[in-house]
Coordinates of C-alpha atoms and ligand atoms in Angstrom, one line a residue:
M1 CA -28.7 23.1 -11.7
K2 CA -29.2 21.7 -8.2
A3 CA -25.9 21.8 -6.2
S4 CA -25.8 18.0 -5.5
D5 CA -26.3 17.4 -9.2
L6 CA -23.5 19.8 -10.0
F7 CA -21.3 18.0 -7.5
V8 CA -21.9 14.6 -9.1
R9 CA -21.5 16.1 -12.6
S10 CA -18.2 17.6 -11.5
L11 CA -17.0 14.2 -10.3
E12 CA -18.1 12.6 -13.6
Q13 CA -16.1 15.2 -15.4
E14 CA -13.1 14.1 -13.4
G15 CA -13.6 10.5 -14.6
V16 CA -14.8 9.1 -11.2
E17 CA -16.2 5.6 -11.7
Y18 CA -17.0 4.5 -8.1
I19 CA -18.0 6.1 -4.8
F20 CA -17.5 3.9 -1.8
G21 CA -19.4 4.6 1.4
I22 CA -22.4 4.9 3.7
P23 CA -24.8 7.7 3.2
G24 CA -26.6 9.4 6.1
E25 CA -29.7 11.6 5.9
E26 CA -27.5 14.7 5.3
N27 CA -26.3 13.0 2.1
L28 CA -29.8 12.3 0.7
D29 CA -29.7 15.0 -2.0
F30 CA -26.2 13.8 -3.1
L31 CA -27.5 10.2 -3.1
E32 CA -30.4 11.1 -5.3
S33 CA -28.0 12.9 -7.7
L34 CA -25.8 9.8 -7.7
R35 CA -28.8 7.6 -8.5
K36 CA -29.1 9.4 -11.8
S37 CA -25.4 9.2 -12.6
K38 CA -23.2 6.5 -14.2
I39 CA -20.9 6.6 -11.2
K40 CA -21.4 3.3 -9.2
L41 CA -22.1 3.4 -5.5
I42 CA -20.3 0.7 -3.6
L43 CA -22.2 0.5 -0.3
T44 CA -20.0 -0.8 2.6
R45 CA -20.7 -1.8 6.2
H46 CA -18.2 0.6 7.7
E47 CA -16.9 4.0 6.5
Q48 CA -13.3 2.9 7.4
A49 CA -13.5 0.0 4.9
A50 CA -15.0 2.4 2.3
G51 CA -12.0 4.7 2.8
F52 CA -9.5 1.8 2.5
M53 CA -11.2 0.7 -0.8
A54 CA -11.1 4.2 -2.2
A55 CA -7.5 4.5 -1.2
T56 CA -6.6 1.2 -2.9
Y57 CA -8.5 2.4 -6.0
G58 CA -6.2 5.5 -5.9
R59 CA -3.1 3.4 -5.3
L60 CA -3.7 1.1 -8.2
T61 CA -5.0 3.5 -10.8
G62 CA -3.3 6.8 -10.0
K63 CA -6.8 8.3 -10.2
V64 CA -8.6 9.7 -7.2
G65 CA -10.6 7.2 -5.2
V66 CA -13.8 8.7 -3.8
C67 CA -15.6 7.9 -0.6
L68 CA -18.7 9.2 1.1
S69 CA -20.0 9.5 4.6
T70 CA -22.4 11.4 6.7
L71 CA -21.4 14.0 9.3
G72 CA -20.1 13.3 12.9
P73 CA -19.8 9.6 13.5
G74 CA -19.7 8.7 9.8
V75 CA -16.8 11.0 9.0
T76 CA -14.9 10.3 12.2
N77 CA -14.8 6.7 10.8
F78 CA -12.8 8.1 7.9
V79 CA -10.0 9.2 10.1
T80 CA -7.9 6.0 9.9
A81 CA -8.6 5.6 6.2
G82 CA -7.6 9.2 5.5
A83 CA -4.4 8.8 7.4
Y84 CA -3.7 5.5 5.5
A85 CA -4.1 7.3 2.1
Q86 CA -2.2 10.4 3.2
L87 CA 0.8 8.5 4.6
G88 CA 0.7 5.9 1.8
A89 CA 0.5 8.5 -1.0
M90 CA -2.8 7.2 -2.3
P91 CA -5.0 9.8 -3.9
I92 CA -8.5 9.9 -2.3
L93 CA -11.3 12.4 -1.9
M94 CA -13.5 12.0 1.2
I95 CA -16.9 13.6 0.9
S96 CA -19.0 14.1 4.0
G97 CA -22.4 15.6 4.8
Q98 CA -23.1 18.2 7.4
K99 CA -26.2 19.8 9.1
P100 CA -27.5 22.9 7.4
I101 CA -25.1 25.8 7.9
K102 CA -27.3 28.7 7.2
Q103 CA -30.0 27.9 9.7
S104 CA -30.3 24.9 12.0
K105 CA -32.8 24.0 14.7
Q106 CA -30.8 21.0 16.0
G107 CA -28.3 22.6 18.2
Q108 CA -25.0 20.8 18.2
F109 CA -26.4 17.3 17.6
Q110 CA -23.8 15.2 15.8
I111 CA -21.8 18.3 15.0
I112 CA -18.0 18.4 15.3
D113 CA -15.7 20.6 13.4
V114 CA -14.9 18.2 10.6
V115 CA -12.7 20.5 8.6
E116 CA -10.5 21.2 11.6
M117 CA -10.3 17.4 12.3
M118 CA -9.3 16.7 8.8
K119 CA -6.5 19.3 8.6
P120 CA -3.6 17.1 9.9
L121 CA -4.8 14.1 7.8
T122 CA -5.2 15.8 4.4
K123 CA -3.6 18.0 1.8
F124 CA -6.8 20.0 1.4
T125 CA -10.0 20.2 3.4
K126 CA -12.9 22.6 2.9
Q127 CA -16.5 23.2 3.8
I128 CA -18.6 24.1 0.7
V129 CA -20.6 27.3 1.6
H130 CA -22.2 28.0 -1.7
G131 CA -23.3 25.7 -4.6
N132 CA -21.6 27.9 -7.2
N133 CA -18.2 27.0 -5.6
I134 CA -18.6 23.3 -6.2
P135 CA -17.0 23.0 -9.6
V136 CA -13.8 24.8 -8.6
L137 CA -13.5 23.1 -5.3
V138 CA -14.0 19.6 -6.7
H139 CA -11.4 20.4 -9.4
E140 CA -9.0 21.8 -6.9
A141 CA -9.5 18.9 -4.5
M142 CA -8.9 16.3 -7.3
R143 CA -5.8 18.1 -8.6
I144 CA -4.2 18.3 -5.2
A145 CA -5.0 14.7 -4.3
R146 CA -3.4 13.5 -7.6
E147 CA -0.4 15.7 -7.7
E148 CA 2.9 14.2 -6.4
R149 CA 3.1 13.4 -3.6
P150 CA -0.5 12.1 -3.8
G151 CA -2.7 11.9 -0.7
A152 CA -6.0 12.6 0.9
V153 CA -8.4 15.5 0.4
H154 CA -11.8 16.2 2.0
L155 CA -14.9 18.2 1.0
E156 CA -17.9 18.8 3.3
L157 CA -21.2 19.3 1.6
P158 CA -23.8 20.7 4.1
E159 CA -27.4 19.6 3.6
D160 CA -28.8 23.1 2.8
I161 CA -26.1 23.8 0.2
A162 CA -26.7 20.4 -1.4
E163 CA -30.3 21.3 -2.3
E164 CA -29.8 24.9 -3.4
E165 CA -30.0 26.0 -7.1
C166 CA -26.8 27.3 -8.6
D167 CA -25.7 28.5 -12.0
S168 CA -22.0 27.4 -12.4
Q169 CA -20.8 24.6 -14.7
P170 CA -18.3 21.7 -14.1
Y171 CA -14.7 22.3 -15.3
E172 CA -13.0 20.5 -18.1
R173 CA -10.1 18.5 -16.6
E174 CA -6.9 20.0 -17.9
S175 CA -4.0 18.0 -19.0
V176 CA -0.8 18.4 -16.9
R177 CA 2.6 16.9 -17.4
R178 CA 5.2 16.7 -14.7
P179 CA 8.4 18.6 -15.2
N180 CA 11.6 16.7 -16.0
A181 CA 15.1 16.9 -14.5
D182 CA 17.6 19.1 -16.3
K183 CA 20.4 17.7 -18.4
Q184 CA 23.2 18.8 -16.2
T185 CA 21.8 16.8 -13.2
I186 CA 21.3 13.7 -15.3
N187 CA 24.9 14.0 -16.5
K188 CA 26.2 14.4 -12.9
A189 CA 24.2 11.3 -11.8
C190 CA 25.6 9.3 -14.7
N191 CA 29.2 10.3 -13.8
M192 CA 28.7 9.3 -10.1
I193 CA 27.3 5.9 -11.2
Q194 CA 30.2 5.4 -13.6
Q195 CA 32.8 6.2 -11.1
A196 CA 31.3 4.0 -8.3
K197 CA 32.9 0.6 -7.5
M198 CA 29.9 -1.0 -5.8
P199 CA 26.7 0.8 -6.8
L200 CA 23.3 -0.4 -5.7
L201 CA 19.9 0.5 -6.8
L202 CA 17.1 1.0 -4.3
I203 CA 13.4 1.0 -5.3
G204 CA 11.1 2.8 -2.8
A205 CA 7.4 3.5 -2.5
G206 CA 7.5 6.5 -4.8
A207 CA 8.7 4.4 -7.7
N208 CA 5.5 2.5 -7.6
R209 CA 3.8 4.6 -10.3
N210 CA 2.8 4.0 -13.9
R211 CA 5.7 3.9 -16.4
T212 CA 8.5 3.9 -13.8
S213 CA 8.6 0.1 -13.8
E214 CA 9.5 -0.1 -17.5
A215 CA 12.3 2.5 -17.1
L216 CA 13.8 0.7 -14.2
K217 CA 13.6 -2.6 -15.9
K218 CA 15.5 -1.1 -18.9
L219 CA 18.1 0.3 -16.6
I220 CA 18.7 -3.1 -14.9
D221 CA 18.6 -5.1 -18.1
K222 CA 21.2 -2.8 -19.6
T223 CA 23.6 -2.4 -16.6
R224 CA 23.0 -5.6 -14.5
L225 CA 22.9 -3.3 -11.5
Y226 CA 22.1 -5.2 -8.3
F227 CA 19.0 -3.8 -6.7
F228 CA 16.7 -4.1 -3.6
N229 CA 13.4 -2.6 -2.6
T230 CA 11.4 -1.3 0.3
Q231 CA 8.2 -3.0 1.2
M232 CA 6.1 -0.5 -0.7
G233 CA 8.5 -0.7 -3.6
K234 CA 7.8 -4.4 -4.0
G235 CA 7.0 -5.6 -7.5
V236 CA 7.9 -2.4 -9.3
V237 CA 10.6 -4.5 -10.9
D238 CA 10.3 -8.3 -11.2
E239 CA 11.9 -9.8 -8.1
K240 CA 12.8 -13.0 -10.1
L241 CA 15.6 -11.0 -11.9
P242 CA 19.0 -12.4 -11.1
T243 CA 20.3 -9.2 -9.6
F244 CA 17.5 -8.8 -7.1
L245 CA 18.9 -8.8 -3.6
G246 CA 15.7 -8.7 -1.6
T247 CA 13.3 -6.5 0.3
A248 CA 14.3 -4.4 3.3
A249 CA 11.7 -5.9 5.6
L250 CA 13.6 -5.2 8.7
S251 CA 15.1 -1.8 9.4
S252 CA 18.7 -3.0 9.8
G253 CA 20.7 -6.1 10.5
D254 CA 19.2 -8.4 7.8
Y255 CA 21.5 -10.2 5.3
L256 CA 20.6 -7.5 2.8
H257 CA 22.0 -4.8 5.0
C258 CA 25.5 -6.4 4.6
A259 CA 25.3 -5.5 0.9
I260 CA 24.1 -2.0 1.7
D261 CA 27.0 -1.5 4.2
R262 CA 29.5 -2.4 1.4
A263 CA 28.0 -0.3 -1.3
D264 CA 29.7 3.0 -2.1
L265 CA 26.8 4.5 -4.0
I266 CA 23.0 4.0 -3.7
I267 CA 20.7 5.2 -6.4
N268 CA 17.6 5.7 -4.3
V269 CA 14.6 5.9 -6.5
G270 CA 11.3 7.0 -5.1
H271 CA 12.5 7.3 -1.5
D272 CA 9.6 8.1 0.8
V273 CA 10.2 9.0 4.5
I274 CA 7.0 7.4 5.6
E275 CA 8.6 4.0 5.3
K276 CA 11.2 3.2 8.0
P277 CA 14.6 4.0 6.5
P278 CA 16.0 1.0 4.7
F279 CA 19.5 2.2 5.4
F280 CA 21.2 4.9 7.4
M281 CA 23.8 7.3 6.0
S282 CA 26.8 8.4 7.9
P283 CA 29.4 11.2 7.2
E284 CA 32.1 8.8 5.8
G285 CA 29.7 6.2 4.5
V286 CA 27.8 5.5 1.3
K287 CA 27.0 8.2 -1.2
V288 CA 23.4 8.6 -2.4
I289 CA 21.7 9.9 -5.5
H290 CA 18.1 10.7 -4.7
V291 CA 15.8 10.3 -7.7
N292 CA 12.4 11.6 -7.0
Y293 CA 9.6 14.0 -7.9
F294 CA 11.0 16.4 -5.3
S295 CA 14.2 17.0 -3.5
A296 CA 15.1 15.0 -0.4
E297 CA 13.9 15.7 3.1
V298 CA 17.2 15.8 4.9
D299 CA 17.9 14.5 8.4
E300 CA 20.8 12.9 10.4
V301 CA 20.6 9.6 8.5
Y302 CA 19.6 10.8 5.0
F303 CA 21.5 13.6 3.3
P304 CA 22.0 12.7 -0.4
Q305 CA 24.9 14.1 -2.3
L306 CA 22.8 14.6 -5.5
S307 CA 19.0 15.0 -6.0
V308 CA 17.6 14.3 -9.5
V309 CA 14.3 16.1 -9.3
G310 CA 11.6 15.5 -11.9
D311 CA 9.4 12.8 -13.3
I312 CA 11.0 9.5 -12.0
A313 CA 10.3 7.5 -15.1
N314 CA 11.9 10.1 -17.4
S315 CA 15.0 10.5 -15.2
I316 CA 15.6 6.8 -15.0
D317 CA 15.0 6.4 -18.7
R318 CA 17.5 9.1 -19.6
I319 CA 20.1 7.6 -17.1
A320 CA 19.5 4.2 -18.7
N321 CA 20.2 5.6 -22.1
K322 CA 23.5 7.1 -21.0
I323 CA 25.2 4.5 -18.8
D324 CA 26.4 0.9 -19.3
A325 CA 27.6 -2.1 -17.4
Y326 CA 31.1 -0.7 -16.4
K327 CA 34.2 -2.8 -15.9
N328 CA 35.2 -1.1 -12.7
W329 CA 32.0 -2.3 -10.9
D330 CA 32.6 -5.1 -8.5
H331 CA 29.5 -7.2 -8.0
A332 CA 31.1 -10.3 -6.5
Y333 CA 30.2 -9.5 -2.9
F334 CA 26.6 -8.6 -3.9
Q335 CA 26.3 -12.0 -5.5
R336 CA 27.4 -13.7 -2.3
V337 CA 24.8 -11.8 -0.3
K338 CA 22.2 -12.8 -2.9
D339 CA 23.1 -16.5 -2.6
E340 CA 22.8 -16.2 1.2
V341 CA 19.5 -14.4 1.0
E342 CA 18.1 -17.1 -1.4
L343 CA 19.3 -19.9 0.9
H344 CA 17.5 -18.4 3.9
V345 CA 14.3 -17.7 2.0
K346 CA 14.3 -21.4 1.0
T347 CA 14.9 -22.7 4.5
G348 CA 11.6 -23.8 6.0
S349 CA 9.6 -23.3 2.8
G350 CA 9.1 -27.1 2.5
D351 CA 8.7 -27.7 6.2
N352 CA 5.5 -29.6 6.6
R353 CA 4.9 -29.0 10.3
F354 CA 1.4 -28.3 11.6
P355 CA 0.3 -25.7 12.7
I356 CA 1.9 -24.2 9.6
I357 CA 5.0 -22.1 9.8
P358 CA 5.0 -18.7 8.0
Q359 CA 7.9 -19.7 5.5
H360 CA 5.9 -22.6 4.3
L361 CA 2.7 -20.6 4.0
V362 CA 4.4 -17.9 2.0
N363 CA 5.9 -20.5 -0.3
E364 CA 2.6 -22.2 -1.0
I365 CA 0.7 -19.0 -1.6
R366 CA 3.4 -17.8 -4.0
K367 CA 3.1 -21.1 -5.9
A368 CA -0.7 -20.9 -6.0
M369 CA -0.9 -17.3 -7.1
P370 CA -0.5 -16.5 -10.8
G371 CA 2.1 -13.9 -11.8
D372 CA -0.5 -11.1 -12.0
G373 CA -2.4 -12.3 -8.9
I374 CA -2.7 -9.7 -6.2
I375 CA -2.2 -10.3 -2.5
A376 CA -3.4 -7.6 0.0
L377 CA -1.9 -7.9 3.4
D378 CA -3.3 -6.7 6.7
N379 CA -0.8 -5.8 9.5
G380 CA 0.7 -8.5 11.7
V381 CA 3.9 -10.4 12.0
Y382 CA 3.3 -12.3 8.8
K383 CA 3.8 -9.0 6.9
I384 CA 7.5 -9.3 7.5
W385 CA 7.5 -12.9 6.3
F386 CA 5.7 -11.9 3.1
A387 CA 7.9 -8.9 2.5
R388 CA 11.1 -10.9 2.8
N389 CA 10.0 -14.2 1.3
Y390 CA 7.3 -13.6 -1.3
K391 CA 8.7 -12.5 -4.6
A392 CA 6.5 -10.0 -6.5
Y393 CA 6.7 -10.4 -10.2
Q394 CA 4.6 -7.4 -11.3
P395 CA 3.9 -3.9 -10.0
N396 CA 1.2 -3.6 -7.4
T397 CA 0.8 -7.3 -6.9
V398 CA 1.7 -7.1 -3.2
L399 CA -0.4 -4.5 -1.5
L400 CA 1.0 -3.9 1.9
D401 CA 0.8 -0.9 4.1
N402 CA 4.2 0.1 5.5
A403 CA 3.2 3.7 6.0
L404 CA 0.3 3.9 8.6
A405 CA 0.7 0.1 9.0
T406 CA -2.9 -0.1 10.2
M407 CA -4.7 -3.3 11.0
G408 CA -8.1 -3.8 9.3
A409 CA -7.1 -2.8 5.8
G410 CA -6.3 -6.2 4.4
L411 CA -9.9 -7.3 3.4
P412 CA -11.1 -3.9 2.1
S413 CA -7.9 -3.3 0.1
A414 CA -8.3 -6.8 -1.5
M415 CA -11.9 -5.8 -2.4
G416 CA -10.8 -2.5 -3.9
A417 CA -8.2 -4.4 -6.0
K418 CA -10.8 -6.9 -7.1
I419 CA -13.2 -4.1 -8.2
I420 CA -10.4 -2.7 -10.4
H421 CA -9.1 -6.0 -11.7
P422 CA -12.1 -8.4 -11.8
D423 CA -10.3 -10.8 -14.0
R424 CA -7.2 -11.3 -11.8
K425 CA -6.9 -13.5 -8.8
V426 CA -7.0 -11.6 -5.5
M427 CA -6.3 -12.8 -2.0
A428 CA -6.6 -10.9 1.3
I429 CA -4.1 -12.2 3.9
C430 CA -5.0 -11.2 7.4
G431 CA -4.1 -12.1 11.0
D432 CA -7.1 -13.2 13.2
G433 CA -6.8 -9.7 14.9
G434 CA -6.7 -7.6 11.7
F435 CA -9.4 -9.6 9.9
M436 CA -11.8 -9.1 12.8
M437 CA -11.4 -5.3 12.5
N438 CA -13.3 -5.2 9.2
S439 CA -14.7 -8.7 8.8
Q440 CA -18.2 -7.2 8.3
E441 CA -17.1 -6.4 4.7
L442 CA -17.5 -10.1 3.9
E443 CA -21.2 -9.2 3.4
T444 CA -20.2 -6.5 0.9
A445 CA -17.9 -8.9 -1.0
V446 CA -20.7 -11.5 -1.1
R447 CA -23.3 -8.9 -2.2
L448 CA -21.0 -7.7 -4.9
K449 CA -20.6 -11.3 -6.1
M450 CA -16.8 -11.1 -5.8
N451 CA -14.5 -14.0 -6.5
L452 CA -12.1 -13.5 -3.6
V453 CA -10.0 -15.6 -1.2
V454 CA -9.4 -14.5 2.4
T455 CA -6.7 -16.3 4.2
I456 CA -6.6 -15.9 8.0
L457 CA -3.6 -16.8 10.0
R458 CA -5.0 -18.0 13.3
D459 CA -2.8 -17.8 16.4
D460 CA -5.6 -16.6 18.8
A461 CA -3.4 -13.6 19.6
Y462 CA -2.0 -10.2 18.6
G463 CA 1.0 -12.2 17.5
M464 CA 3.2 -9.3 16.3
I465 CA 3.0 -7.7 19.7
K466 CA 3.6 -11.0 21.5
W467 CA 6.8 -11.4 19.5
K468 CA 8.0 -7.9 20.4
Q469 CA 7.0 -8.5 24.0
A470 CA 9.1 -11.6 24.2
G471 CA 11.9 -9.8 22.4
R472 CA 12.0 -7.2 25.1
G473 CA 12.2 -9.9 27.8
F474 CA 8.7 -9.2 29.2
Q475 CA 6.4 -11.9 30.4
D476 CA 3.6 -13.1 28.2
F477 CA 0.6 -10.9 29.2
G478 CA -2.5 -9.3 27.8
L479 CA -2.4 -10.4 24.1
D480 CA -4.4 -13.6 23.8
Y481 CA -8.1 -13.8 22.7
G482 CA -10.7 -16.2 21.5
N483 CA -12.0 -16.3 17.9
P484 CA -15.3 -17.1 16.3
D485 CA -15.5 -20.4 14.4
F486 CA -14.3 -18.9 11.1
V487 CA -15.8 -21.6 8.9
E488 CA -19.3 -21.0 10.4
Y489 CA -18.7 -17.3 10.4
A490 CA -17.9 -17.2 6.7
K491 CA -21.0 -19.4 6.0
S492 CA -23.2 -17.0 7.9
Y493 CA -22.3 -14.3 5.4
G494 CA -23.0 -16.6 2.5
A495 CA -19.3 -17.2 1.9
S496 CA -17.5 -20.5 2.0
G497 CA -15.4 -21.4 4.9
H498 CA -12.4 -23.8 5.0
R499 CA -10.1 -24.8 7.8
V500 CA -6.6 -26.2 7.0
K501 CA -6.2 -29.4 9.1
S502 CA -2.8 -30.5 7.8
S503 CA 0.1 -29.0 5.8
D504 CA -0.4 -31.4 3.0
Q505 CA -3.9 -30.2 2.4
L506 CA -2.8 -26.5 1.9
P507 CA -1.7 -26.4 -1.8
T508 CA -4.9 -28.1 -3.1
L509 CA -7.1 -26.0 -0.9
L510 CA -5.4 -22.7 -2.0
K511 CA -5.7 -23.7 -5.6
E512 CA -9.4 -24.8 -5.3
C513 CA -10.4 -21.6 -3.6
L514 CA -8.5 -19.4 -6.1
D515 CA -10.2 -21.2 -9.0
A516 CA -13.7 -21.3 -7.5
S517 CA -16.2 -18.5 -7.7
G518 CA -17.5 -16.7 -4.7
V519 CA -15.9 -15.6 -1.5
H520 CA -13.7 -18.2 0.2
L521 CA -12.3 -17.9 3.7
I522 CA -9.4 -20.1 4.6
E523 CA -8.4 -20.4 8.3
V524 CA -4.8 -21.4 8.6
P525 CA -3.6 -22.3 12.1
V526 CA -0.1 -20.8 12.3
D527 CA 2.9 -21.5 14.4
Y528 CA 5.0 -18.4 15.1
S529 CA 7.6 -20.1 17.2
E530 CA 10.2 -19.6 14.4
N531 CA 10.0 -15.8 14.4
E532 CA 12.8 -15.3 16.9
K533 CA 15.0 -18.0 15.5
V534 CA 14.8 -16.9 11.8
L535 CA 14.3 -13.2 12.1
T536 CA 16.8 -12.5 14.9
D537 CA 19.1 -15.4 15.9
E538 CA 20.1 -16.8 12.5
I539 CA 20.7 -13.4 11.1
L540 CA 23.0 -12.6 14.0
E541 CA 24.9 -15.9 13.6
S542 CA 25.4 -15.3 9.8
K543 CA 29.0 -14.6 8.8
I544 CA 28.0 -13.0 5.5
C545 CA 28.7 -9.5 6.7
I546 CA 32.3 -10.2 7.6
L547 CA 33.1 -12.5 4.6
Ligands
TPP1 C1 -5.5 -0.4 14.1 C2 -4.2 -0.9 14.8 N1 -4.2 -1.2 16.1 C3 -3.1 -1.7 16.7 C4 -2.0 -1.9 15.9 C5 -0.7 -2.4 16.6 N2 -0.5 -3.8 16.1 C6 0.4 -4.1 15.1 S1 0.4 -5.7 14.7 C7 -0.7 -6.1 15.9 C8 -1.1 -7.5 16.1 C9 -1.8 -8.0 14.9 O1 -2.5 -9.2 15.2 P1 -3.0 -10.2 14.1 O2 -3.8 -9.4 13.1 O3 -3.7 -11.3 14.7 O4 -1.7 -10.6 13.4 P2 -0.6 -11.6 13.9 O5 0.6 -10.7 14.2 O6 -1.1 -12.3 15.1 O7 -0.3 -12.5 12.8 C10 -1.1 -4.9 16.6 C11 -2.0 -4.9 17.8 C12 -2.0 -1.5 14.6 N3 -0.9 -1.6 13.8 N4 -3.1 -1.0 14.0
MG2 MG1 -3.0 -13.2 15.4

């Protein structure tokens, strides 16, 4: 069989459904093999966007998202997406082409050492030097990408290898089950939870996997434990539940941290060091049970007393079976914090000022989105507002990146989500800065006939940095820009463009766009003047920590 056919057959064998990317002439054999395959090619307008889409596919399905690029400039465009997947624990395989390796008459034209470049960004990177190695390398790359902690892998397929004849066969994918924690450790964890006075449950990024959600819901239903989550743990458990305390959107000092400071035990499920720590440990402070696929990476602020290592869903399920709502638990203070959090989340949500304030926008978008609707956020100051104020009801309905925290991923990740869930409502939420970093993908979305809403918060600035600049006491400098006319810009792609002209118009417009077919871009002029007041001053003034 021809090597490129063998490569595509190996991917089919692994269950690959889509390949996102941009081929170059070095991928032409691969492309021809793909043409004959049932794997669909999603052609994008930038490799970075293809990588973000593949990563989102990995994030939402647990299967490996695959993306394709040419050598040199194509694959250097994968760097940010590779880092996004690697830090965010999203399984992806990046495939890139290369000039012939056995004989080349082109000198160093477009050639960089791609495998070397990929090393710090991936779990595995290899150049394929013989067609017969393809089945084993594809199998290994996929296994490594999927295995906890999931991440990025890369294979380079040089032009001359792609066209050679080989005689090996694709592998059958084996079935693997993760190991479970031992009985003694589960018993120890249950004893610690039973003996605690003010236990809290924390749901982190690693808990955002299939089956974990159910186990955690069972634990909370049975014990009424108060819980909070990190930004990437949003939605694992329904945030409407009465014992949900909120999302740790700020590193410290938020209302929620008052509860954390009082807790004597934190059951930390799926802790991932790539998110800023949602709390700090100290020698005499809170005790921690670390529940994860692997033991804790210990540092000065994180040194759990017990690690429950094994499949998270299994560990939580077994803990839930063994423990109850105990009489010695004192939840009164957590309830007071909960009341305070709810009060502040509501403040401003009905404020009809124009330009629109973030609290109001978050509230209207929550009202407009169905329970299983997905919002995909880019990176800007609004991410904090959404993390704090937008309640996620189902797993993976708030796609935000609190790992690499890159700008430019909002639109591509929304598109990736839409490809996986064509029947669900999907909205990209971007700043004017982040949107413009991958706005060319509007063409891809229109070409793929997606029903998609793209909301752009327009402040004509890199607002997040402006806020931090003011917070440091620096003068306003170097962060303002102009924007295209977003309505006309959308139209030029064959999408529909809308501009919010008053607060009252917002709910109807959101609803209309979500119900309509096609790609709808909504420009929302936003007023960020409340950032400092709500995210800093009011929290400092609150008495809840000392009550
Ligand atoms: C690729 C990338 N470049 C720069 C940054 C640093 N950064 C974080 S937020 C931000 C401003 C975002 O501006 P915008 O998208 O308009 O959102 P806003 O905060 O104005 O709502 C910048 C420059 C980043 N996170 N990612
Ligand atoms: Mg902006």
